[in-house]
Amino acid sequence: MQHTFVLQTKWDGGRNAVGDLQAQRLQTQISIPPEMDGPGIGTNPDEMLLGAAATCYIISLAAMLERAAIKATIDMQSDGIVDVTNGVFTYQQIIHKLTLKLAERTEKNEKMAERLAFKAESTCMISKALKGNVEVLVKLTIE
């Protein structure tokens, strides 16, 4: 079985113009971020890649925790590290800073939650797509 996701973009202008992006459940403006000397209107490819990696990871983890019957609240900040060397932009690393608040904090639940937190990164579809190009790390705190 295959799934097809469709995304339309429209861009009218040069480097510092503002474009439009529309998908079935997403509509926004797009431009180059101010960190890269752009107008910073709407979102940008760097945020979208980070968002794809973060949402894929957190949904994968939530499903794995549910299957393991571990109730938890998941709080996460994801940082995307982009290197600029000689004018070349390279997305180097994504760091998921994850806090799991376990409803029932037992040694067994903690060990399983920790195992699943790291396994979810390697099973997420977006992490698999990035493998070999962008390093994805998980920094875990369990409460």
XYZ file of C-alpha atoms in Angstrom:
143
model
C 0.000 0.000 0.000
C 1.233 3.498 -0.794
C 0.180 6.908 0.474
C 0.595 10.044 -1.612
C 0.857 13.413 0.076
C 0.418 16.455 -2.168
C 1.848 19.878 -1.501
C 1.458 22.932 -3.799
C 3.871 25.835 -3.721
C 3.809 29.160 -5.531
C 6.701 31.609 -5.736
C 6.650 34.866 -7.654
C 9.903 36.762 -7.430
C 13.540 36.399 -6.528
C 15.409 35.171 -3.480
C 13.759 37.536 -1.000
C 10.196 37.138 -2.223
C 7.479 35.402 -0.232
C 5.752 32.296 -1.505
C 2.705 30.266 -0.601
C 2.514 26.652 0.487
C -0.675 24.632 0.674
C -1.313 20.996 1.523
C -4.446 19.222 2.644
C -3.963 20.219 6.298
C -1.363 22.971 6.069
C -1.411 26.434 4.560
C 1.259 29.063 5.154
C 3.560 31.586 3.572
C 7.183 30.649 2.979
C 10.398 32.645 2.716
C 14.037 32.548 3.624
C 14.553 32.987 7.390
C 16.163 36.177 8.718
C 19.138 34.115 9.990
C 19.946 33.541 6.302
C 19.315 37.162 5.306
C 15.759 36.602 4.133
C 12.479 38.352 4.976
C 11.449 35.769 7.596
C 7.773 35.698 6.621
C 5.876 32.501 7.281
C 7.888 29.334 7.645
C 10.933 28.045 5.808
C 12.472 24.735 4.726
C 14.656 24.539 7.837
C 11.684 24.838 10.212
C 9.634 22.459 8.101
C 12.344 19.781 8.160
C 12.693 20.223 11.909
C 8.900 20.087 12.291
C 8.668 16.920 10.204
C 11.372 15.225 12.270
C 9.882 16.341 15.606
C 6.271 15.441 14.829
C 7.205 12.073 13.343
C 9.346 11.253 16.373
C 6.818 12.349 19.018
C 3.928 10.512 17.322
C 6.060 7.356 16.951
C 7.045 7.536 20.621
C 3.460 8.123 21.761
C 2.304 5.041 19.825
C 5.103 2.908 21.260
C 4.392 4.038 24.823
C 0.686 3.308 24.325
C 1.428 -0.225 23.056
C 3.624 -0.749 26.129
C 0.762 0.481 28.377
C 2.915 3.324 29.727
C 0.965 6.525 30.318
C 3.105 9.605 29.978
C 3.041 13.262 29.075
C 5.631 14.088 26.437
C 7.242 17.547 26.377
C 9.890 18.179 23.775
C 12.006 20.931 22.301
C 13.774 20.131 19.045
C 16.773 22.105 17.840
C 17.969 22.075 14.224
C 21.657 22.848 13.750
C 22.606 24.305 10.359
C 26.251 24.916 9.495
C 27.335 27.614 7.062
C 30.799 27.106 5.643
C 32.008 29.050 2.607
C 28.443 30.093 1.827
C 27.189 26.486 1.795
C 24.306 25.691 4.165
C 24.299 22.162 5.592
C 21.660 20.788 7.964
C 23.934 18.918 10.355
C 21.955 17.820 13.372
C 18.569 17.618 15.019
C 18.454 17.318 18.804
C 15.201 16.258 20.453
C 15.266 17.398 24.098
C 12.614 15.134 25.533
C 10.962 15.093 28.955
C 8.713 12.149 29.779
C 6.425 12.577 32.778
C 5.337 9.074 33.697
C 1.921 8.621 35.283
C 3.312 5.637 37.187
C 7.016 5.985 37.845
C 8.346 2.508 38.513
C 11.785 1.169 37.677
C 10.217 -1.104 35.049
C 8.317 1.782 33.410
C 11.392 4.019 33.479
C 13.584 1.404 31.781
C 10.942 0.643 29.148
C 10.240 4.337 28.505
C 13.958 5.012 28.079
C 14.327 2.102 25.659
C 11.316 3.257 23.643
C 12.483 6.904 23.584
C 15.626 5.869 21.727
C 13.937 3.197 19.610
C 11.278 5.662 18.376
C 13.984 7.809 16.778
C 15.274 4.897 14.710
C 11.799 3.749 13.627
C 10.370 7.156 12.680
C 9.918 7.464 8.910
C 11.478 10.950 8.763
C 14.505 9.905 10.841
C 15.008 7.012 8.433
C 14.862 9.430 5.483
C 17.474 11.686 7.103
C 19.809 8.846 8.111
C 23.297 9.306 6.720
C 22.709 13.012 6.061
C 21.492 14.607 9.296
C 22.402 13.290 12.735
C 19.317 12.952 14.969
C 19.933 12.806 18.725
C 17.609 12.293 21.702
C 18.377 13.848 25.078
C 16.010 12.281 27.581
C 14.781 13.318 31.018
C 12.286 11.135 32.882
C 10.183 12.588 35.677
